[in-house]
mmCIF file of N, CA and C in Angstrom:
data_model
loop_
_atom_site.group_PDB
_atom_site.id
_atom_site.type_symbol
_atom_site.label_atom_id
_atom_site.label_comp_id
_atom_site.label_asym_id
_atom_site.label_seq_id
_atom_site.Cartn_x
_atom_site.Cartn_y
_atom_site.Cartn_z
ATOM 1 N N MET A 310 0.844 -1.195 0.000
ATOM 2 C CA MET A 310 0.000 0.000 0.000
ATOM 3 C C MET A 310 0.878 1.243 0.000
ATOM 4 N N ILE A 311 0.633 2.141 -0.908
ATOM 5 C CA ILE A 311 1.418 3.358 -1.011
ATOM 6 C C ILE A 311 1.032 4.309 0.117
ATOM 7 N N ASN A 312 2.023 4.723 0.908
ATOM 8 C CA ASN A 312 1.786 5.708 1.948
ATOM 9 C C ASN A 312 1.504 7.053 1.291
ATOM 10 N N ARG A 313 2.419 7.480 0.414
ATOM 11 C CA ARG A 313 2.208 8.657 -0.413
ATOM 12 C C ARG A 313 3.293 8.718 -1.463
ATOM 13 N N PHE A 314 2.966 9.369 -2.562
ATOM 14 C CA PHE A 314 3.963 9.593 -3.592
ATOM 15 C C PHE A 314 4.908 10.686 -3.116
ATOM 16 N N ILE A 315 6.168 10.547 -3.436
ATOM 17 C CA ILE A 315 7.176 11.528 -3.013
ATOM 18 C C ILE A 315 7.351 12.526 -4.162
ATOM 19 N N TYR A 316 6.327 13.353 -4.341
ATOM 20 C CA TYR A 316 6.293 14.293 -5.462
ATOM 21 C C TYR A 316 7.477 15.253 -5.453
ATOM 22 N N GLU A 317 7.945 15.610 -4.255
ATOM 23 C CA GLU A 317 9.043 16.570 -4.174
ATOM 24 C C GLU A 317 10.339 16.013 -4.766
ATOM 25 N N ASN A 318 10.431 14.716 -4.972
ATOM 26 C CA ASN A 318 11.589 14.100 -5.616
ATOM 27 C C ASN A 318 11.279 13.620 -7.031
ATOM 28 N N SER A 319 10.147 14.028 -7.585
ATOM 29 C CA SER A 319 9.797 13.620 -8.942
ATOM 30 C C SER A 319 10.737 14.285 -9.943
ATOM 31 N N VAL A 320 10.924 13.611 -11.075
ATOM 32 C CA VAL A 320 11.835 14.090 -12.119
ATOM 33 C C VAL A 320 11.136 13.962 -13.467
ATOM 34 N N SER A 321 11.201 15.028 -14.242
ATOM 35 C CA SER A 321 10.664 15.010 -15.604
ATOM 36 C C SER A 321 11.749 14.506 -16.542
ATOM 37 N N TYR A 322 11.365 13.512 -17.399
ATOM 38 C CA TYR A 322 12.361 12.918 -18.293
ATOM 39 C C TYR A 322 11.663 12.241 -19.471
ATOM 40 N N GLN A 323 12.125 12.545 -20.687
ATOM 41 C CA GLN A 323 11.649 11.886 -21.909
ATOM 42 C C GLN A 323 10.121 11.925 -22.049
ATOM 43 N N GLY A 324 9.489 13.015 -21.626
ATOM 44 C CA GLY A 324 8.045 13.146 -21.757
ATOM 45 C C GLY A 324 7.250 12.478 -20.645
ATOM 46 N N TYR A 325 7.931 12.050 -19.603
ATOM 47 C CA TYR A 325 7.274 11.416 -18.453
ATOM 48 C C TYR A 325 7.695 12.094 -17.166
ATOM 49 N N LEU A 326 6.860 11.980 -16.166
ATOM 50 C CA LEU A 326 7.208 12.393 -14.820
ATOM 51 C C LEU A 326 7.424 11.122 -14.018
ATOM 52 N N ILE A 327 8.636 10.966 -13.495
ATOM 53 C CA ILE A 327 9.006 9.808 -12.678
ATOM 54 C C ILE A 327 8.704 10.177 -11.230
ATOM 55 N N ILE A 328 7.844 9.400 -10.587
ATOM 56 C CA ILE A 328 7.404 9.720 -9.235
ATOM 57 C C ILE A 328 7.770 8.566 -8.298
ATOM 58 N N PRO A 329 8.765 8.780 -7.424
ATOM 59 C CA PRO A 329 9.150 7.708 -6.503
ATOM 60 C C PRO A 329 8.159 7.588 -5.338
ATOM 61 N N TYR A 330 8.148 6.408 -4.739
ATOM 62 C CA TYR A 330 7.369 6.181 -3.524
ATOM 63 C C TYR A 330 7.977 5.014 -2.759
ATOM 64 N N VAL A 331 7.642 4.927 -1.480
ATOM 65 C CA VAL A 331 8.121 3.819 -0.656
ATOM 66 C C VAL A 331 7.217 2.624 -0.917
ATOM 67 N N LEU A 332 7.806 1.566 -1.449
ATOM 68 C CA LEU A 332 7.080 0.334 -1.736
ATOM 69 C C LEU A 332 6.941 -0.515 -0.481
ATOM 70 N N ALA A 333 8.031 -0.585 0.287
ATOM 71 C CA ALA A 333 8.045 -1.419 1.493
ATOM 72 C C ALA A 333 9.176 -0.945 2.395
ATOM 73 N N ILE A 334 9.183 -1.472 3.594
ATOM 74 C CA ILE A 334 10.275 -1.211 4.525
ATOM 75 C C ILE A 334 10.838 -2.561 4.935
ATOM 76 N N ALA A 335 12.160 -2.694 4.794
ATOM 77 C CA ALA A 335 12.838 -3.937 5.163
ATOM 78 C C ALA A 335 14.056 -3.592 6.015
ATOM 79 N N ASN A 336 14.157 -4.227 7.160
ATOM 80 C CA ASN A 336 15.273 -3.953 8.077
ATOM 81 C C ASN A 336 15.422 -2.460 8.352
ATOM 82 N N ASP A 337 14.302 -1.801 8.591
ATOM 83 C CA ASP A 337 14.251 -0.362 8.883
ATOM 84 C C ASP A 337 14.727 0.522 7.733
ATOM 85 N N SER A 338 14.814 -0.014 6.523
ATOM 86 C CA SER A 338 15.194 0.774 5.353
ATOM 87 C C SER A 338 14.028 0.815 4.371
ATOM 88 N N SER A 339 13.818 1.978 3.795
ATOM 89 C CA SER A 339 12.780 2.124 2.781
ATOM 90 C C SER A 339 13.232 1.497 1.479
ATOM 91 N N ILE A 340 12.327 0.786 0.822
ATOM 92 C CA ILE A 340 12.562 0.226 -0.505
ATOM 93 C C ILE A 340 11.688 1.030 -1.464
ATOM 94 N N TYR A 341 12.318 1.632 -2.474
ATOM 95 C CA TYR A 341 11.625 2.544 -3.371
ATOM 96 C C TYR A 341 11.256 1.894 -4.697
ATOM 97 N N SER A 342 10.135 2.348 -5.221
ATOM 98 C CA SER A 342 9.685 2.027 -6.553
ATOM 99 C C SER A 342 9.266 3.350 -7.186
ATOM 100 N N TYR A 343 8.627 3.297 -8.346
ATOM 101 C CA TYR A 343 8.180 4.531 -8.989
ATOM 102 C C TYR A 343 6.983 4.260 -9.881
ATOM 103 N N LYS A 344 6.262 5.334 -10.135
ATOM 104 C CA LYS A 344 5.181 5.330 -11.121
ATOM 105 C C LYS A 344 5.468 6.439 -12.118
ATOM 106 N N LEU A 345 4.761 6.391 -13.248
ATOM 107 C CA LEU A 345 4.987 7.351 -14.318
ATOM 108 C C LEU A 345 3.703 8.054 -14.726
ATOM 109 N N LEU A 346 3.836 9.326 -15.051
ATOM 110 C CA LEU A 346 2.780 10.079 -15.727
ATOM 111 C C LEU A 346 3.337 10.470 -17.089
ATOM 112 N N SER A 347 2.547 10.344 -18.137
ATOM 113 C CA SER A 347 2.967 10.729 -19.482
ATOM 114 C C SER A 347 2.414 12.109 -19.822
ATOM 115 N N GLU A 348 3.211 12.896 -20.513
ATOM 116 C CA GLU A 348 2.698 14.195 -20.963
ATOM 117 C C GLU A 348 1.588 14.017 -21.988
ATOM 118 N N LEU A 349 1.494 12.833 -22.581
ATOM 119 C CA LEU A 349 0.420 12.537 -23.522
ATOM 120 C C LEU A 349 -0.831 12.007 -22.826
ATOM 121 N N GLY A 350 -0.784 11.903 -21.501
ATOM 122 C CA GLY A 350 -1.912 11.331 -20.771
ATOM 123 C C GLY A 350 -2.075 9.870 -21.121
ATOM 124 N N HIS A 351 -3.301 9.429 -21.255
ATOM 125 C CA HIS A 351 -3.589 8.018 -21.501
ATOM 126 C C HIS A 351 -3.074 7.513 -22.848
ATOM 127 N N LYS A 352 -2.634 8.419 -23.716
ATOM 128 C CA LYS A 352 -2.082 7.996 -25.003
ATOM 129 C C LYS A 352 -0.637 7.509 -24.875
ATOM 130 N N GLY A 353 0.009 7.810 -23.753
ATOM 131 C CA GLY A 353 1.375 7.341 -23.530
ATOM 132 C C GLY A 353 1.363 5.889 -23.072
ATOM 133 N N ASN A 354 2.226 5.077 -23.648
ATOM 134 C CA ASN A 354 2.243 3.645 -23.325
ATOM 135 C C ASN A 354 2.511 3.356 -21.859
ATOM 136 N N PHE A 355 3.271 4.225 -21.190
ATOM 137 C CA PHE A 355 3.632 3.974 -19.798
ATOM 138 C C PHE A 355 2.883 4.882 -18.822
ATOM 139 N N HIS A 356 1.868 5.609 -19.303
ATOM 140 C CA HIS A 356 1.099 6.502 -18.432
ATOM 141 C C HIS A 356 0.487 5.694 -17.292
ATOM 142 N N LEU A 357 0.721 6.139 -16.081
ATOM 143 C CA LEU A 357 0.286 5.482 -14.850
ATOM 144 C C LEU A 357 0.975 4.130 -14.656
ATOM 145 N N GLY A 358 2.025 3.902 -15.423
ATOM 146 C CA GLY A 358 2.774 2.654 -15.304
ATOM 147 C C GLY A 358 3.508 2.575 -13.987
ATOM 148 N N GLU A 359 3.568 1.380 -13.469
ATOM 149 C CA GLU A 359 4.267 1.166 -12.216
ATOM 150 C C GLU A 359 5.534 0.366 -12.468
ATOM 151 N N ASN A 360 6.663 1.042 -12.370
ATOM 152 C CA ASN A 360 7.984 0.443 -12.425
ATOM 153 C C ASN A 360 8.086 -0.708 -13.436
ATOM 154 N N PRO A 361 8.028 -0.401 -14.726
ATOM 155 C CA PRO A 361 8.098 -1.465 -15.734
ATOM 156 C C PRO A 361 9.401 -2.260 -15.696
ATOM 157 N N THR A 362 10.429 -1.743 -15.025
ATOM 158 C CA THR A 362 11.705 -2.464 -14.945
ATOM 159 C C THR A 362 11.656 -3.596 -13.930
ATOM 160 N N GLY A 363 10.800 -3.467 -12.912
ATOM 161 C CA GLY A 363 10.765 -4.468 -11.849
ATOM 162 C C GLY A 363 11.948 -4.370 -10.905
ATOM 163 N N PHE A 364 12.726 -3.295 -10.986
ATOM 164 C CA PHE A 364 13.896 -3.099 -10.132
ATOM 165 C C PHE A 364 13.501 -2.200 -8.966
ATOM 166 N N TYR A 365 13.941 -2.545 -7.773
ATOM 167 C CA TYR A 365 13.653 -1.777 -6.564
ATOM 168 C C TYR A 365 14.966 -1.527 -5.839
ATOM 169 N N THR A 366 15.029 -0.442 -5.085
ATOM 170 C CA THR A 366 16.273 -0.094 -4.400
ATOM 171 C C THR A 366 15.972 0.699 -3.136
ATOM 172 N N ASN A 367 16.977 0.858 -2.295
ATOM 173 C CA ASN A 367 16.813 1.620 -1.066
ATOM 174 C C ASN A 367 17.254 3.076 -1.237
ATOM 175 N N SER A 368 17.365 3.535 -2.484
ATOM 176 C CA SER A 368 17.808 4.897 -2.780
ATOM 177 C C SER A 368 16.878 5.559 -3.794
ATOM 178 N N ILE A 369 16.383 6.730 -3.448
ATOM 179 C CA ILE A 369 15.545 7.486 -4.394
ATOM 180 C C ILE A 369 16.349 7.830 -5.643
ATOM 181 N N GLU A 370 17.595 8.238 -5.460
ATOM 182 C CA GLU A 370 18.433 8.610 -6.602
ATOM 183 C C GLU A 370 18.622 7.430 -7.554
ATOM 184 N N LYS A 371 18.827 6.245 -6.999
ATOM 185 C CA LYS A 371 19.024 5.058 -7.855
ATOM 186 C C LYS A 371 17.743 4.682 -8.588
ATOM 187 N N ILE A 372 16.603 4.772 -7.923
ATOM 188 C CA ILE A 372 15.351 4.397 -8.599
ATOM 189 C C ILE A 372 15.046 5.382 -9.732
ATOM 190 N N ILE A 373 15.399 6.653 -9.539
ATOM 191 C CA ILE A 373 15.222 7.655 -10.605
ATOM 192 C C ILE A 373 16.134 7.311 -11.784
ATOM 193 N N LYS A 374 17.378 6.954 -11.515
ATOM 194 C CA LYS A 374 18.319 6.598 -12.588
ATOM 195 C C LYS A 374 17.851 5.350 -13.348
ATOM 196 N N VAL A 375 17.311 4.379 -12.638
ATOM 197 C CA VAL A 375 16.770 3.171 -13.283
ATOM 198 C C VAL A 375 15.624 3.557 -14.221
ATOM 199 N N ALA A 376 14.715 4.408 -13.725
ATOM 200 C CA ALA A 376 13.579 4.846 -14.541
ATOM 201 C C ALA A 376 14.057 5.632 -15.764
ATOM 202 N N GLN A 377 15.017 6.522 -15.572
ATOM 203 C CA GLN A 377 15.541 7.307 -16.687
ATOM 204 C C GLN A 377 16.176 6.408 -17.746
ATOM 205 N N SER A 378 16.939 5.445 -17.302
ATOM 206 C CA SER A 378 17.582 4.524 -18.239
ATOM 207 C C SER A 378 16.536 3.753 -19.046
ATOM 208 N N ASP A 379 15.510 3.275 -18.371
ATOM 209 C CA ASP A 379 14.453 2.536 -19.064
ATOM 210 C C ASP A 379 13.701 3.438 -20.044
ATOM 211 N N LEU A 380 13.386 4.661 -19.624
ATOM 212 C CA LEU A 380 12.688 5.584 -20.525
ATOM 213 C C LEU A 380 13.569 5.996 -21.701
ATOM 214 N N TYR A 381 14.864 6.133 -21.468
ATOM 215 C CA TYR A 381 15.779 6.469 -22.555
ATOM 216 C C TYR A 381 15.692 5.413 -23.660
ATOM 217 N N GLU A 382 15.601 4.168 -23.246
ATOM 218 C CA GLU A 382 15.524 3.050 -24.192
ATOM 219 C C GLU A 382 14.122 2.846 -24.763
ATOM 220 N N ASN A 383 13.079 3.127 -23.991
ATOM 221 C CA ASN A 383 11.737 2.681 -24.359
ATOM 222 C C ASN A 383 10.652 3.749 -24.449
ATOM 223 N N SER A 384 10.973 5.009 -24.202
ATOM 224 C CA SER A 384 9.933 6.035 -24.202
ATOM 225 C C SER A 384 9.254 6.143 -25.565
ATOM 226 N N ASP A 385 7.948 6.245 -25.545
ATOM 227 C CA ASP A 385 7.163 6.401 -26.768
ATOM 228 C C ASP A 385 6.789 7.855 -27.019
ATOM 229 N N VAL A 386 7.253 8.752 -26.186
ATOM 230 C CA VAL A 386 6.893 10.159 -26.274
ATOM 231 C C VAL A 386 8.027 10.938 -26.930
ATOM 232 N N LYS A 387 7.686 11.747 -27.897
ATOM 233 C CA LYS A 387 8.636 12.672 -28.510
ATOM 234 C C LYS A 387 8.308 14.056 -27.966
ATOM 235 N N SER A 388 8.935 14.397 -26.857
ATOM 236 C CA SER A 388 8.617 15.621 -26.137
ATOM 237 C C SER A 388 9.173 16.851 -26.850
ATOM 238 N N HIS A 389 8.400 17.924 -26.820
ATOM 239 C CA HIS A 389 8.813 19.209 -27.396
ATOM 240 C C HIS A 389 8.858 20.270 -26.312
ATOM 241 N N GLY A 390 9.523 19.973 -25.238
ATOM 242 C CA GLY A 390 9.583 20.865 -24.096
ATOM 243 C C GLY A 390 9.269 20.074 -22.838
ATOM 244 N N ASP A 391 9.309 20.736 -21.715
ATOM 245 C CA ASP A 391 9.072 20.058 -20.448
ATOM 246 C C ASP A 391 7.643 20.309 -19.985
ATOM 247 N N TYR A 392 6.770 19.380 -20.278
ATOM 248 C CA TYR A 392 5.357 19.474 -19.906
ATOM 249 C C TYR A 392 5.174 19.596 -18.399
ATOM 250 N N PHE A 393 6.105 19.039 -17.644
ATOM 251 C CA PHE A 393 5.995 19.002 -16.181
ATOM 252 C C PHE A 393 6.833 20.087 -15.505
ATOM 253 N N LYS A 394 7.292 21.054 -16.274
ATOM 254 C CA LYS A 394 8.179 22.097 -15.742
ATOM 255 C C LYS A 394 7.532 22.878 -14.603
ATOM 256 N N LEU A 395 6.292 23.274 -14.767
ATOM 257 C CA LEU A 395 5.599 24.068 -13.750
ATOM 258 C C LEU A 395 4.823 23.149 -12.825
ATOM 259 N N ARG A 396 5.528 22.547 -11.883
ATOM 260 C CA ARG A 396 4.865 21.649 -10.936
ATOM 261 C C ARG A 396 5.198 22.084 -9.520
ATOM 262 N N TYR A 397 4.194 21.912 -8.684
ATOM 263 C CA TYR A 397 4.304 22.328 -7.295
ATOM 264 C C TYR A 397 3.798 21.219 -6.393
ATOM 265 N N VAL A 398 4.377 21.141 -5.213
ATOM 266 C CA VAL A 398 3.871 20.256 -4.177
ATOM 267 C C VAL A 398 3.327 21.159 -3.078
ATOM 268 N N TYR A 399 2.048 20.965 -2.755
ATOM 269 C CA TYR A 399 1.399 21.761 -1.718
ATOM 270 C C TYR A 399 0.590 20.821 -0.841
ATOM 271 N N ASP A 400 0.899 20.790 0.445
ATOM 272 C CA ASP A 400 0.253 19.852 1.380
ATOM 273 C C ASP A 400 0.314 18.419 0.847
ATOM 274 N N ASP A 401 1.440 18.044 0.299
ATOM 275 C CA ASP A 401 1.704 16.719 -0.264
ATOM 276 C C ASP A 401 0.924 16.429 -1.549
ATOM 277 N N ASP A 402 0.158 17.370 -2.058
ATOM 278 C CA ASP A 402 -0.545 17.221 -3.330
ATOM 279 C C ASP A 402 0.373 17.718 -4.450
ATOM 280 N N LEU A 403 0.211 17.151 -5.635
ATOM 281 C CA LEU A 403 0.965 17.578 -6.805
ATOM 282 C C LEU A 403 0.065 18.410 -7.700
ATOM 283 N N ILE A 404 0.551 19.593 -8.069
ATOM 284 C CA ILE A 404 -0.172 20.477 -8.978
ATOM 285 C C ILE A 404 0.754 20.750 -10.158
ATOM 286 N N ILE A 405 0.285 20.417 -11.353
ATOM 287 C CA ILE A 405 1.058 20.644 -12.570
ATOM 288 C C ILE A 405 0.296 21.684 -13.389
ATOM 289 N N ILE A 406 0.953 22.792 -13.685
ATOM 290 C CA ILE A 406 0.316 23.864 -14.442
ATOM 291 C C ILE A 406 0.794 23.800 -15.888
ATOM 292 N N HIS A 407 -0.148 23.991 -16.806
ATOM 293 C CA HIS A 407 0.136 23.957 -18.236
ATOM 294 C C HIS A 407 -0.271 25.290 -18.852
ATOM 295 N N GLN A 408 0.474 25.693 -19.851
ATOM 296 C CA GLN A 408 0.126 26.906 -20.582
ATOM 297 C C GLN A 408 -0.061 26.574 -22.046
ATOM 298 N N GLU A 409 -1.177 27.033 -22.598
ATOM 299 C CA GLU A 409 -1.430 26.960 -24.029
ATOM 300 C C GLU A 409 -1.804 28.358 -24.475
ATOM 301 N N ASN A 410 -0.946 28.934 -25.294
ATOM 302 C CA ASN A 410 -1.097 30.325 -25.717
ATOM 303 C C ASN A 410 -1.168 31.208 -24.480
ATOM 304 N N ASP A 411 -2.245 31.957 -24.288
ATOM 305 C CA ASP A 411 -2.331 32.845 -23.121
ATOM 306 C C ASP A 411 -3.262 32.300 -22.041
ATOM 307 N N LYS A 412 -3.516 30.993 -22.056
ATOM 308 C CA LYS A 412 -4.402 30.381 -21.073
ATOM 309 C C LYS A 412 -3.647 29.335 -20.266
ATOM 310 N N PHE A 413 -4.026 29.238 -18.997
ATOM 311 C CA PHE A 413 -3.400 28.296 -18.084
ATOM 312 C C PHE A 413 -4.456 27.349 -17.524
ATOM 313 N N PHE A 414 -4.065 26.106 -17.336
ATOM 314 C CA PHE A 414 -4.925 25.139 -16.677
ATOM 315 C C PHE A 414 -4.018 24.213 -15.876
ATOM 316 N N TYR A 415 -4.598 23.266 -15.150
ATOM 317 C CA TYR A 415 -3.772 22.467 -14.247
ATOM 318 C C TYR A 415 -4.252 21.029 -14.144
ATOM 319 N N ASP A 416 -3.351 20.189 -13.646
ATOM 320 C CA ASP A 416 -3.656 18.826 -13.216
ATOM 321 C C ASP A 416 -3.396 18.796 -11.719
ATOM 322 N N HIS A 417 -4.178 18.003 -11.001
ATOM 323 C CA HIS A 417 -4.060 17.941 -9.539
ATOM 324 C C HIS A 417 -4.144 16.490 -9.093
ATOM 325 N N TYR A 418 -3.133 16.063 -8.346
ATOM 326 C CA TYR A 418 -3.066 14.691 -7.862
ATOM 327 C C TYR A 418 -2.904 14.684 -6.348
ATOM 328 N N LYS A 419 -3.694 13.870 -5.680
ATOM 329 C CA LYS A 419 -3.608 13.706 -4.232
ATOM 330 C C LYS A 419 -2.329 12.923 -3.894
ATOM 331 N N PRO A 420 -1.922 12.924 -2.631
ATOM 332 C CA PRO A 420 -0.666 12.267 -2.247
ATOM 333 C C PRO A 420 -0.633 10.754 -2.466
ATOM 334 N N ASP A 421 -1.789 10.116 -2.507
ATOM 335 C CA ASP A 421 -1.814 8.661 -2.579
ATOM 336 C C ASP A 421 -2.502 8.119 -3.831
ATOM 337 N N SER A 422 -2.729 8.980 -4.834
ATOM 338 C CA SER A 422 -3.430 8.535 -6.030
ATOM 339 C C SER A 422 -2.989 9.333 -7.250
ATOM 340 N N LEU A 423 -2.845 8.654 -8.365
ATOM 341 C CA LEU A 423 -2.526 9.340 -9.619
ATOM 342 C C LEU A 423 -3.770 9.503 -10.490
ATOM 343 N N THR A 424 -4.878 9.798 -9.838
ATOM 344 C CA THR A 424 -6.107 10.149 -10.528
ATOM 345 C C THR A 424 -6.200 11.673 -10.533
ATOM 346 N N ASN A 425 -6.251 12.255 -11.719
ATOM 347 C CA ASN A 425 -6.312 13.708 -11.845
ATOM 348 C C ASN A 425 -7.671 14.207 -11.362
ATOM 349 N N ILE A 426 -7.665 15.080 -10.349
ATOM 350 C CA ILE A 426 -8.915 15.588 -9.778
ATOM 351 C C ILE A 426 -9.116 17.075 -10.084
ATOM 352 N N ALA A 427 -8.423 17.577 -11.077
ATOM 353 C CA ALA A 427 -8.508 18.998 -11.417
ATOM 354 C C ALA A 427 -9.893 19.381 -11.914
ATOM 355 N N ALA A 428 -10.296 20.587 -11.562
ATOM 356 C CA ALA A 428 -11.549 21.151 -12.061
ATOM 357 C C ALA A 428 -11.316 21.676 -13.479
ATOM 358 N N PRO A 429 -12.314 21.596 -14.343
ATOM 359 C CA PRO A 429 -12.151 22.116 -15.708
ATOM 360 C C PRO A 429 -12.277 23.642 -15.701
ATOM 361 N N LYS A 430 -11.186 24.307 -15.369
ATOM 362 C CA LYS A 430 -11.188 25.756 -15.238
ATOM 363 C C LYS A 430 -9.960 26.312 -15.959
ATOM 364 N N ILE A 431 -10.131 27.454 -16.595
ATOM 365 C CA ILE A 431 -9.041 28.106 -17.323
ATOM 366 C C ILE A 431 -8.689 29.399 -16.597
ATOM 367 N N PHE A 432 -7.397 29.699 -16.538
ATOM 368 C CA PHE A 432 -6.893 30.871 -15.822
ATOM 369 C C PHE A 432 -6.101 31.759 -16.780
ATOM 370 N N GLN A 433 -5.910 33.000 -16.356
ATOM 371 C CA GLN A 433 -5.178 33.965 -17.171
ATOM 372 C C GLN A 433 -3.686 33.990 -16.870
ATOM 373 N N SER A 434 -3.272 33.378 -15.718
ATOM 374 C CA SER A 434 -1.857 33.369 -15.364
ATOM 375 C C SER A 434 -1.534 32.157 -14.507
ATOM 376 N N GLU A 435 -0.269 31.824 -14.470
ATOM 377 C CA GLU A 435 0.204 30.741 -13.599
ATOM 378 C C GLU A 435 -0.099 31.076 -12.145
ATOM 379 N N TYR A 436 0.145 32.328 -11.777
ATOM 380 C CA TYR A 436 -0.083 32.796 -10.401
ATOM 381 C C TYR A 436 -1.555 32.627 -9.999
ATOM 382 N N GLU A 437 -2.461 33.042 -10.866
ATOM 383 C CA GLU A 437 -3.894 32.915 -10.590
ATOM 384 C C GLU A 437 -4.274 31.440 -10.422
ATOM 385 N N CYS A 438 -3.727 30.602 -11.250
ATOM 386 C CA CYS A 438 -4.038 29.173 -11.221
ATOM 387 C C CYS A 438 -3.562 28.533 -9.915
ATOM 388 N N ILE A 439 -2.299 28.706 -9.568
ATOM 389 C CA ILE A 439 -1.765 28.064 -8.368
ATOM 390 C C ILE A 439 -2.440 28.587 -7.116
ATOM 391 N N ASN A 440 -2.733 29.874 -7.082
ATOM 392 C CA ASN A 440 -3.414 30.433 -5.902
ATOM 393 C C ASN A 440 -4.830 29.894 -5.754
ATOM 394 N N TRP A 441 -5.530 29.677 -6.862
ATOM 395 C CA TRP A 441 -6.882 29.123 -6.816
ATOM 396 C C TRP A 441 -6.856 27.701 -6.257
ATOM 397 N N VAL A 442 -5.895 26.902 -6.717
ATOM 398 C CA VAL A 442 -5.779 25.517 -6.243
ATOM 399 C C VAL A 442 -5.413 25.505 -4.757
ATOM 400 N N LYS A 443 -4.439 26.308 -4.362
ATOM 401 C CA LYS A 443 -4.034 26.363 -2.947
ATOM 402 C C LYS A 443 -5.196 26.794 -2.062
ATOM 403 N N ALA A 444 -5.959 27.786 -2.499
ATOM 404 C CA ALA A 444 -7.107 28.247 -1.711
ATOM 405 C C ALA A 444 -8.128 27.129 -1.545
ATOM 406 N N GLY A 445 -8.366 26.367 -2.594
ATOM 407 C CA GLY A 445 -9.287 25.230 -2.500
ATOM 408 C C GLY A 445 -8.792 24.172 -1.538
ATOM 409 N N LEU A 446 -7.510 23.874 -1.561
ATOM 410 C CA LEU A 446 -6.929 22.905 -0.633
ATOM 411 C C LEU A 446 -7.016 23.415 0.803
ATOM 412 N N ASP A 447 -6.747 24.698 0.990
ATOM 413 C CA ASP A 447 -6.839 25.282 2.327
ATOM 414 C C ASP A 447 -8.267 25.251 2.858
ATOM 415 N N ARG A 448 -9.249 25.538 1.991
ATOM 416 C CA ARG A 448 -10.667 25.472 2.399
ATOM 417 C C ARG A 448 -11.056 24.056 2.804
ATOM 418 N N ALA A 449 -10.609 23.091 2.011
ATOM 419 C CA ALA A 449 -10.936 21.685 2.291
ATOM 420 C C ALA A 449 -10.330 21.258 3.630
ATOM 421 N N LYS A 450 -9.159 21.761 3.941
ATOM 422 C CA LYS A 450 -8.485 21.421 5.184
ATOM 423 C C LYS A 450 -9.238 21.981 6.397
ATOM 424 N N THR A 451 -9.732 23.217 6.274
ATOM 425 C CA THR A 451 -10.426 23.846 7.402
ATOM 426 C C THR A 451 -11.871 23.351 7.528
ATOM 427 N N ASN A 452 -12.459 22.895 6.427
ATOM 428 C CA ASN A 452 -13.846 22.402 6.473
ATOM 429 C C ASN A 452 -13.936 20.908 6.696
ATOM 430 N N GLY A 453 -12.817 20.227 6.624
ATOM 431 C CA GLY A 453 -12.974 18.801 6.606
ATOM 432 C C GLY A 453 -12.295 18.005 7.588
#
């Protein structure tokens, strides 16, 4: 059972976001695995994929390198920029902001799920977008 995704150590690579998490604990050491998000969404072959290499390690840095090596060899995405460049971690949630022309929108993932829960809303700036999401998270925290 995933405790939470370690979004703050996520790495964008080859059109994917590599997201480490603690798979298990053995002899008081964390064993890490990873999941992937594709910039193409469900059209990416490895979107929401869980560690296609089957390799696990006690180091976040090593699991990221394993994922990068596998994506270097097998990525199906031809990225034209860093889709995951504008990403934030707020209260352990992941917020990814996207810009298309002069409009901004976002993806939002809870700490324990890679199901996008973003509202279908368009913003005029990155600042407006991130503040709207943070305000919603803060409201949910105080009301819930």
